[in-house]
Coordinates of N, CA and C in Angstrom, one line a residue:
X1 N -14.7 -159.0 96.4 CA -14.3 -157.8 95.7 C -13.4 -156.9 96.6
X2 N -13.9 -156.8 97.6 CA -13.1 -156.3 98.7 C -11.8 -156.8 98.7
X3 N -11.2 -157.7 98.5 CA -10.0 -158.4 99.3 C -9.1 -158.2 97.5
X4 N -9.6 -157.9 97.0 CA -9.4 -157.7 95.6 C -8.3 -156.3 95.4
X5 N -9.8 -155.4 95.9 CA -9.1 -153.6 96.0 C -7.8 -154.0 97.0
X6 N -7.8 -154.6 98.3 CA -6.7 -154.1 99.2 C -5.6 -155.2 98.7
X7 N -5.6 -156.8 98.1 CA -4.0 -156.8 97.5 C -4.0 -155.8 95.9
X8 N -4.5 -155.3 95.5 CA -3.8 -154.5 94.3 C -3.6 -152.7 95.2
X9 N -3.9 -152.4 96.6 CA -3.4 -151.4 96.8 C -1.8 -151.7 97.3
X10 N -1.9 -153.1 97.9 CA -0.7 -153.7 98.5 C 0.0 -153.1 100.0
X11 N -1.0 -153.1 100.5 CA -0.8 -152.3 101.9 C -0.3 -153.7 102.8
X12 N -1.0 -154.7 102.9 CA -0.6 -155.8 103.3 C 0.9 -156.8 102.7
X13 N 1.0 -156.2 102.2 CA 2.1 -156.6 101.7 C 3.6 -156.4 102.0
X14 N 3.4 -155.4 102.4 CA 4.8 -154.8 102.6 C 5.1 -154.9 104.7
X15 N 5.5 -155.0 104.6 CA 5.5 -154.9 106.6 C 7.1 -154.6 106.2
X16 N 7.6 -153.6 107.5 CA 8.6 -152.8 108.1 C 9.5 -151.8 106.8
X17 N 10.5 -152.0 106.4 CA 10.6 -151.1 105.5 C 10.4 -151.3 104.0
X18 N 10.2 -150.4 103.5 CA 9.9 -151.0 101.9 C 11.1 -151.0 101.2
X19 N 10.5 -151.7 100.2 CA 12.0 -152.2 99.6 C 12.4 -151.3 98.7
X20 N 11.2 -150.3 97.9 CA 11.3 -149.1 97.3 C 11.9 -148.0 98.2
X21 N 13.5 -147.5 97.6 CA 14.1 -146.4 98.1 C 13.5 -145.3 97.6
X22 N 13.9 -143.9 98.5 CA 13.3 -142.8 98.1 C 14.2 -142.3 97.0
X23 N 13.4 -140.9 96.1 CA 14.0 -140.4 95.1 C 15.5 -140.2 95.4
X24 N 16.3 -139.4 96.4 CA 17.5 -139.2 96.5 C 18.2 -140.1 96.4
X25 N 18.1 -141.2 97.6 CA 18.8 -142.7 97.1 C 18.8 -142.9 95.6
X26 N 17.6 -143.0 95.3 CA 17.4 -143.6 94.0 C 18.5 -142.6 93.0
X27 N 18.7 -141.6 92.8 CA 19.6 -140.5 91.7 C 21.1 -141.1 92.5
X28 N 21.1 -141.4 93.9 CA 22.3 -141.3 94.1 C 23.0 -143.3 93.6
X29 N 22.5 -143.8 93.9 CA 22.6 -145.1 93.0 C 22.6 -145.0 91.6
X30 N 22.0 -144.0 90.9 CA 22.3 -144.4 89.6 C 22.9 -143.4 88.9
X31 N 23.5 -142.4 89.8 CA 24.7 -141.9 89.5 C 25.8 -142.5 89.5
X32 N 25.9 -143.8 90.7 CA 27.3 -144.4 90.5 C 27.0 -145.8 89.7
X33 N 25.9 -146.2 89.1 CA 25.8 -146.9 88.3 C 26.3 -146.4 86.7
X34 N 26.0 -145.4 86.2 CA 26.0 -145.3 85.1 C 27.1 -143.8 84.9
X35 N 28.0 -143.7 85.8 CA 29.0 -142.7 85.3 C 30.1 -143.5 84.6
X36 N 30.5 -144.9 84.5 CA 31.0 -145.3 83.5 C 30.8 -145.4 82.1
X37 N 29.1 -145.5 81.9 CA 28.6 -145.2 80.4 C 28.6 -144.2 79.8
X38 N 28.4 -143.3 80.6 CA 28.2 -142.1 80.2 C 29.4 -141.4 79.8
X39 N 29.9 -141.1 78.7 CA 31.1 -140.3 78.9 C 30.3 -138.6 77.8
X40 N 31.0 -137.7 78.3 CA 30.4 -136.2 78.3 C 31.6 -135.8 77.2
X41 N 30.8 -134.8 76.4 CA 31.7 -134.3 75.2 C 32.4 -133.1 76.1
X42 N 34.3 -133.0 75.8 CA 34.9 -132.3 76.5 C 34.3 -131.0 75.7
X43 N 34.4 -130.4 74.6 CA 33.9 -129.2 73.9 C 33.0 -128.7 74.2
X44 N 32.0 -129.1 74.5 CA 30.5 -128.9 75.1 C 30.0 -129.2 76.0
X45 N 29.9 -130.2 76.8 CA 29.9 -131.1 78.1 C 28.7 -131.7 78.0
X46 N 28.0 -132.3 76.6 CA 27.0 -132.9 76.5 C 27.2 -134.0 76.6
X47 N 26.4 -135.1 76.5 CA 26.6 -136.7 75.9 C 26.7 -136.7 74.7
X48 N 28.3 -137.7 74.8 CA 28.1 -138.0 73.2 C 27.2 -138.9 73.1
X49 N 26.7 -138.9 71.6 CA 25.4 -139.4 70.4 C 26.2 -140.6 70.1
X50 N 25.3 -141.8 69.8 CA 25.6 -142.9 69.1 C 26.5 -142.8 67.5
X51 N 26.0 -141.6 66.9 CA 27.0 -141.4 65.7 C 28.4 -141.0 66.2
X52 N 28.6 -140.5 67.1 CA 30.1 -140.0 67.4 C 30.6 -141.4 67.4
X53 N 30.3 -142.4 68.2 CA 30.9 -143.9 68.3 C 31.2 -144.3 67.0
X54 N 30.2 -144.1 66.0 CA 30.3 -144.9 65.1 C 31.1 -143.9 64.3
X55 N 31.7 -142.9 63.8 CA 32.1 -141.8 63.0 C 33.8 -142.4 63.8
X56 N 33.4 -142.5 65.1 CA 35.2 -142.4 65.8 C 35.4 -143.9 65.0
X57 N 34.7 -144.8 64.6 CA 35.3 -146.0 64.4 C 36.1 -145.8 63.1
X58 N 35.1 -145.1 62.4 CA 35.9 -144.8 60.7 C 36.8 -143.9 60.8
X59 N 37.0 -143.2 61.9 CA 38.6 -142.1 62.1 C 39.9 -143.0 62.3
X60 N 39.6 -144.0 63.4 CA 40.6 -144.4 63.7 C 41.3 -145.6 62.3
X61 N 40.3 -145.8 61.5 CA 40.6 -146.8 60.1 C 41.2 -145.9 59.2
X62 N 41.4 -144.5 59.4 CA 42.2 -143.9 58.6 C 43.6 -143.4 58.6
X63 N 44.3 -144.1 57.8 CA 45.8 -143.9 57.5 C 46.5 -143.0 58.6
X64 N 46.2 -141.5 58.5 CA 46.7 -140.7 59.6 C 46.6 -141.2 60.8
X65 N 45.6 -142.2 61.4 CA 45.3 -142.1 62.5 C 46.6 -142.8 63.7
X66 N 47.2 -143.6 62.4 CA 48.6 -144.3 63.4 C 49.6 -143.6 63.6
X67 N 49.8 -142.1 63.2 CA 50.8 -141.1 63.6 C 49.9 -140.0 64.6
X68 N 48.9 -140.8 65.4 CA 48.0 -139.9 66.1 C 49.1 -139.5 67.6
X69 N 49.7 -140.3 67.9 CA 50.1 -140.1 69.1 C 51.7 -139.5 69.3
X70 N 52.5 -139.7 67.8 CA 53.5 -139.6 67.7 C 53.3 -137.6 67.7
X71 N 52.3 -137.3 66.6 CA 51.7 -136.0 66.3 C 51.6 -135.5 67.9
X72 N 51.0 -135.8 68.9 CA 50.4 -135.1 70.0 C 51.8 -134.8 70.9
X73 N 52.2 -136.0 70.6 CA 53.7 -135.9 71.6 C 54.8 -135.0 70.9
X74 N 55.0 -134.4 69.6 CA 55.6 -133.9 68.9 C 55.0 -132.4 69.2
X75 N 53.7 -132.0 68.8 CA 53.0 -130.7 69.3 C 53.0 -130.5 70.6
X76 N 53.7 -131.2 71.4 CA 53.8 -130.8 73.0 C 54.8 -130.9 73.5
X77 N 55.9 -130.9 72.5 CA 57.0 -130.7 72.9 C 57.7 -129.8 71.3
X78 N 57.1 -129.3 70.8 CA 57.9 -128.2 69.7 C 57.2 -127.1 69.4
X79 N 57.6 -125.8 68.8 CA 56.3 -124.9 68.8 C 56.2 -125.3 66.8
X80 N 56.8 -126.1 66.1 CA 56.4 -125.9 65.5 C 56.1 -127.3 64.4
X81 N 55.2 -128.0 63.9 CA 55.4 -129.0 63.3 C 54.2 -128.9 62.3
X82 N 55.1 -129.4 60.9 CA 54.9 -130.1 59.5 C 54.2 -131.1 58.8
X83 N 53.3 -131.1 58.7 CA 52.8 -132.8 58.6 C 52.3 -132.7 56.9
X84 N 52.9 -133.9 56.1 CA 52.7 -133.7 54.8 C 52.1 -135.4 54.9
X85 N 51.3 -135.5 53.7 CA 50.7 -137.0 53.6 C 49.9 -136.7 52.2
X86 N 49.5 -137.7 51.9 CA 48.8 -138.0 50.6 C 47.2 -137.4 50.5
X87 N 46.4 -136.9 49.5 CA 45.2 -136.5 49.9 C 44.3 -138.0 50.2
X88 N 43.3 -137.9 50.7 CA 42.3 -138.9 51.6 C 43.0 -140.0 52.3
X89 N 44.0 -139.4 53.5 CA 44.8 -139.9 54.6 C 43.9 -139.1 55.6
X90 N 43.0 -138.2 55.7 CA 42.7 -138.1 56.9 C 43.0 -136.6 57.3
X91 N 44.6 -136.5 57.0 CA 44.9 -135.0 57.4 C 43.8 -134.0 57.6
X92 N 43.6 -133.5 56.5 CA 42.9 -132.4 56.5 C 41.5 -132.0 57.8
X93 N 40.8 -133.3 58.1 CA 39.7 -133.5 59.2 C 40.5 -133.5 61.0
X94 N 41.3 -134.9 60.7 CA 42.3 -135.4 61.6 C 42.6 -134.5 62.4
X95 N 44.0 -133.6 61.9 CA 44.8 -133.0 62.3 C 44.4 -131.7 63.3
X96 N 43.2 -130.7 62.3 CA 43.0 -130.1 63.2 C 41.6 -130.6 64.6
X97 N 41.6 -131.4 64.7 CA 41.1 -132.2 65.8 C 41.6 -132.4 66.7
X98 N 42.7 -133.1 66.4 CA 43.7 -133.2 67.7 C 44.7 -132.1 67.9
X99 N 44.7 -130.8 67.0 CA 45.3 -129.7 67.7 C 44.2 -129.1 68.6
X100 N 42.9 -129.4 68.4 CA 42.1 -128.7 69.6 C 41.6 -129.4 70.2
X101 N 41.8 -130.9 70.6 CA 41.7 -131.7 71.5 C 43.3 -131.1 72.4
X102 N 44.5 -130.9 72.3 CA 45.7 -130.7 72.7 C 45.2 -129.1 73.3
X103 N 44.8 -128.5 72.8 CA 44.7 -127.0 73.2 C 43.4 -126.9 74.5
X104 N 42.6 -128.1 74.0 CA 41.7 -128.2 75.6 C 42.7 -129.0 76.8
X105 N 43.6 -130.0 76.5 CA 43.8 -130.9 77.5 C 45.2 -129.6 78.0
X106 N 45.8 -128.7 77.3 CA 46.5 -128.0 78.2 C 46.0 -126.5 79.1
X107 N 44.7 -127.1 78.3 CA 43.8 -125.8 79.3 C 44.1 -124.4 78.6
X108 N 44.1 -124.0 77.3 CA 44.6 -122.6 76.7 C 43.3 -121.6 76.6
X109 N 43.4 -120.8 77.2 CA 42.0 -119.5 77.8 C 41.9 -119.0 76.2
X110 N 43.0 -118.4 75.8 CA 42.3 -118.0 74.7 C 43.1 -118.5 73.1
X111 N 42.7 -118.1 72.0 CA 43.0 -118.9 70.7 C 42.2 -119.7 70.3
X112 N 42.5 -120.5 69.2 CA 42.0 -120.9 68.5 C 43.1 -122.1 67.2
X113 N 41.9 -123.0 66.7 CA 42.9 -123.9 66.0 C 42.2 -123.3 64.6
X114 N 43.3 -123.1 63.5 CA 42.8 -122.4 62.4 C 43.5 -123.2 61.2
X115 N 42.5 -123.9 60.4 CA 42.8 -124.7 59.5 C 41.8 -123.8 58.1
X116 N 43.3 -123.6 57.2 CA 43.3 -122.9 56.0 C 43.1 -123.9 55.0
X117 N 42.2 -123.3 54.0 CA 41.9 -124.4 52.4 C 41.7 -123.3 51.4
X118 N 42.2 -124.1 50.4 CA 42.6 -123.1 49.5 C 40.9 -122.4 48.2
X119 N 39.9 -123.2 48.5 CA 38.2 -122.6 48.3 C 37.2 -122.6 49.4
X120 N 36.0 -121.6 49.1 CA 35.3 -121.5 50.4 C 35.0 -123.0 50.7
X121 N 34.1 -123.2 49.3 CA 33.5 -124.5 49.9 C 34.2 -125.5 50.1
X122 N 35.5 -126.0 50.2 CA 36.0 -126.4 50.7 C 36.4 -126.3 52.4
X123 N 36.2 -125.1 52.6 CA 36.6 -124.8 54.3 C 35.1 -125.1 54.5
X124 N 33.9 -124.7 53.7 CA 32.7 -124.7 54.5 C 32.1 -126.7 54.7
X125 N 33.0 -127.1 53.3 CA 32.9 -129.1 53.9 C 33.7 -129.4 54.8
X126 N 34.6 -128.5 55.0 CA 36.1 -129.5 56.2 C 35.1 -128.6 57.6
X127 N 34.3 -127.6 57.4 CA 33.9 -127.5 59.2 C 32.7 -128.2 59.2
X128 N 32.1 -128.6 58.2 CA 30.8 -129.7 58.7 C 31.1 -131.3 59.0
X129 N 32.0 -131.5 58.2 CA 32.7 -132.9 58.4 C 33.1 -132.7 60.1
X130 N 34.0 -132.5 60.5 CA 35.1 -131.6 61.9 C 33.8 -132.0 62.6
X131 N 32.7 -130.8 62.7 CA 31.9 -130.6 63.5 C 30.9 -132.0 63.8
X132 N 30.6 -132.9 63.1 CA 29.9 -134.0 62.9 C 31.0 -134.9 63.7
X133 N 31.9 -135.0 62.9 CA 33.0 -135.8 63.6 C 33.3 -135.9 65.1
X134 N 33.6 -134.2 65.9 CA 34.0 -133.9 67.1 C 31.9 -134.3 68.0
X135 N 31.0 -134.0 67.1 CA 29.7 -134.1 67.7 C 29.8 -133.2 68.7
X136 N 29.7 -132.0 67.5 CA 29.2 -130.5 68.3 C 28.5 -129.7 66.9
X137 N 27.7 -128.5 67.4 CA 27.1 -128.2 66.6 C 28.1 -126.8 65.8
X138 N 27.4 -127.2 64.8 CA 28.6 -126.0 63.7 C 28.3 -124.7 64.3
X139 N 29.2 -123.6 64.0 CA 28.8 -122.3 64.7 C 28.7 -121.9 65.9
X140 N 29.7 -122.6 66.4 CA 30.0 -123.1 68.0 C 31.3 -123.3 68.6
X141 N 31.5 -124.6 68.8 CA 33.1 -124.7 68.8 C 33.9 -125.5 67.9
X142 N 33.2 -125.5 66.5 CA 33.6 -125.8 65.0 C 33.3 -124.7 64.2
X143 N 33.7 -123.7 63.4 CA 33.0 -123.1 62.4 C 33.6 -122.5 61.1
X144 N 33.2 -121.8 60.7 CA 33.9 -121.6 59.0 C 34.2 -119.9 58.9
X145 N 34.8 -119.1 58.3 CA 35.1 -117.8 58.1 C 35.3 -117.5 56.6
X146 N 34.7 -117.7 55.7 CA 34.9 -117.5 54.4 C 34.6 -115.9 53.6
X147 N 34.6 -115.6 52.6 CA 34.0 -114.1 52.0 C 32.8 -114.3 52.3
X148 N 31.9 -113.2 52.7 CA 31.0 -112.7 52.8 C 30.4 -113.6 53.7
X149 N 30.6 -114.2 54.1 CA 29.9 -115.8 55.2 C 31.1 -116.2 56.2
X150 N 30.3 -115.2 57.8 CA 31.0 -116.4 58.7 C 30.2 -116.9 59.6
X151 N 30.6 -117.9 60.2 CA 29.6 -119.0 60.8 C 30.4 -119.1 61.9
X152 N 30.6 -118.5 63.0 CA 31.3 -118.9 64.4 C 31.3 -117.8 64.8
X153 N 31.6 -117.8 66.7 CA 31.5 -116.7 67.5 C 33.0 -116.6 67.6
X154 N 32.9 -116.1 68.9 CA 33.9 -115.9 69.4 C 34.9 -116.5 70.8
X155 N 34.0 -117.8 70.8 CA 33.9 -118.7 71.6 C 34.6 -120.3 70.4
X156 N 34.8 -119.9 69.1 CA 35.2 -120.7 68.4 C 36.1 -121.4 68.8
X157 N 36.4 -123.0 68.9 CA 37.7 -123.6 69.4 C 38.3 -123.7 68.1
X158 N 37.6 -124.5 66.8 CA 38.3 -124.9 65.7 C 37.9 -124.2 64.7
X159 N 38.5 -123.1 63.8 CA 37.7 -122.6 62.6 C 38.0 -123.1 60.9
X160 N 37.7 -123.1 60.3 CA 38.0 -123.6 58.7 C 38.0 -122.1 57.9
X161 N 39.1 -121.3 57.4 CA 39.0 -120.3 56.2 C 39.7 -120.6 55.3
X162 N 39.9 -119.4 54.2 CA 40.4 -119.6 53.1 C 41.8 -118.8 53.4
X163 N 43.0 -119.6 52.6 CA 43.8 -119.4 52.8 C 44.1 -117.9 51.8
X164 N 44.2 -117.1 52.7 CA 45.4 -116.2 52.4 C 46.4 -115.3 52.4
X165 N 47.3 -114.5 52.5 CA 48.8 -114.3 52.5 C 48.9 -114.0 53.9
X166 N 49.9 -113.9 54.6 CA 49.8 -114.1 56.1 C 49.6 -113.1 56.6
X167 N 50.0 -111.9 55.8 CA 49.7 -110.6 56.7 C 48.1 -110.2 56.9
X168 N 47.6 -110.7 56.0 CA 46.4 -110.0 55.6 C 45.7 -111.2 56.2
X169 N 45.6 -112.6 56.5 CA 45.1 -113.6 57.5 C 45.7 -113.2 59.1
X170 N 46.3 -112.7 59.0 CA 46.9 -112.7 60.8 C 46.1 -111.2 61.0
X171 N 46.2 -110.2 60.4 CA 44.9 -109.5 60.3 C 43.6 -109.0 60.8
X172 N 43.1 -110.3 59.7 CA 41.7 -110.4 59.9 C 41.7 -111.1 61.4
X173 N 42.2 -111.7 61.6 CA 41.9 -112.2 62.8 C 42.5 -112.1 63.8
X174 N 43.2 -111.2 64.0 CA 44.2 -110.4 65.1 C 42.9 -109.8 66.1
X175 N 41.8 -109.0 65.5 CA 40.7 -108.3 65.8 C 40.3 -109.0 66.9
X176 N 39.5 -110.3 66.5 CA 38.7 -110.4 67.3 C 39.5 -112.1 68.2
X177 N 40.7 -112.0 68.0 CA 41.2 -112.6 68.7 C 42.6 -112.7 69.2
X178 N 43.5 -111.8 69.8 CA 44.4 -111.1 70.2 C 45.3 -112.7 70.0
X179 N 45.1 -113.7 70.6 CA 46.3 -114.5 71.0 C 46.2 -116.0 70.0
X180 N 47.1 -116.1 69.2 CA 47.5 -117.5 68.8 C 47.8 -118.6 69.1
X181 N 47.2 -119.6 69.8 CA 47.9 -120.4 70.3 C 48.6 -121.7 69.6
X182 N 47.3 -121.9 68.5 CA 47.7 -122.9 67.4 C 47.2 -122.2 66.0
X183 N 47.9 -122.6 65.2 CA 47.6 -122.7 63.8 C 47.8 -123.9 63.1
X184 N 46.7 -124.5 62.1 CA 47.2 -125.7 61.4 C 46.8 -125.3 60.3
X185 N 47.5 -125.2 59.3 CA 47.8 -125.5 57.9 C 47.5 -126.1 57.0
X186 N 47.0 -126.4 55.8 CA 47.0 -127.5 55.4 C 46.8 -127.0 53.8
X187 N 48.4 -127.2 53.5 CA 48.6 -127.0 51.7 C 48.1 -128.0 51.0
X188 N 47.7 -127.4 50.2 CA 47.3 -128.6 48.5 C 48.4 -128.3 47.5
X189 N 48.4 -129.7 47.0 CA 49.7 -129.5 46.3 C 49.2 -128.8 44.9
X190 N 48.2 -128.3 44.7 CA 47.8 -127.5 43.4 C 48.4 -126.3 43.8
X191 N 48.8 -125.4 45.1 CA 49.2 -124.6 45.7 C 50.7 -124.6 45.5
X192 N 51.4 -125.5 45.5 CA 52.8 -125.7 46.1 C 53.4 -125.3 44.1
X193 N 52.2 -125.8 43.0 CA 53.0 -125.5 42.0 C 52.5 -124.3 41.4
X194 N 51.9 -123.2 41.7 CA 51.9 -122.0 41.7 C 53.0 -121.3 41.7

């Protein structure tokens, strides 16, 4: 019985150093193990979630997505660009994504990317889509600004409102955010024959 207790304490077992490293070693090994898996959401600096993987697979299968780079290299070298396409190409989710993916990678302190629709609930589905899509929480650095309902701080990177006339939208949001850096647009052609 005896000889029982002392191999399951394992004291005889081990002679000179153990093969078990201490906790600091241990974090510092598997910090350089696993900083290539790990990739951290630039908007929030969390981990991205297993759905962002699977969400980016269905982004990049959409139509817009092969004018992804021509778009980023054109917004970074013009102050002003047009993008017209067919409805369920993507635009509408897409575009304001990679304007505030472009607005973090050039480091801009303040602004915001402001994507206009022409009903609430429509701006209030293009910021839950966005927000799911980018894998950040709505009311954060995705959110919506509609009548009587807004959902975002002032910390807002990408917002979704309703479109209207420019004086009275540059406006409302002059207040609580002095500087423009992007705006994205996005007409319906139920709009264009008004």
């Amino acid at each position: 019985m005896e000889q029982d207790a002392a191999s399951l304490s394992g004291e005889d077992n081990f002679v000179g150093k153990s093969p078990c490293c201490s906790d600091s070693e241990a974090l510092s090994q598997g910090d350089k193990d696993y900083t290539d898996i790990l990739e951290l959401n630039q908007f929030d600096g969390l981990p991205y979630s297993s759905r962002f993987y699977k969400l980016m697979e269905e982004r990049k299968e959409l139509p817009v997505w092969r004018a992804r780079s021509e778009f980023m290299d054109t917004l970074a070298h013009q102050q002003f660009v047009a993008v017209s396409g067919f409805a369920k190409t993507g635009r509408s989710s897409q575009i304001p994504q990679w304007c505030a993916e472009f607005g973090l990678s050039v480091q801009f302190q303040h602004g915001m990317v402001v994507c206009t629709q022409t009903h609430s609930q429509q701006a209030v589905d293009l910021a839950l889509r966005v927000a799911d899509e980018m894998d950040v929480n709505i009311g954060h650095e995705v959110g919506y600004s509609i009548p009587l309902e807004k959902c975002c701080t002032s910390e807002t990177v990408l917002r979704c409102a309703i479109l209207q006339s420019h004086r009275c939208f540059q406006s409302s949001f002059r207040f609580f955010f002095p500087l423009f850096l992007l705006e994205c647009t996005v007409m319906k052609p139920r709009l264009k024959e008004r």
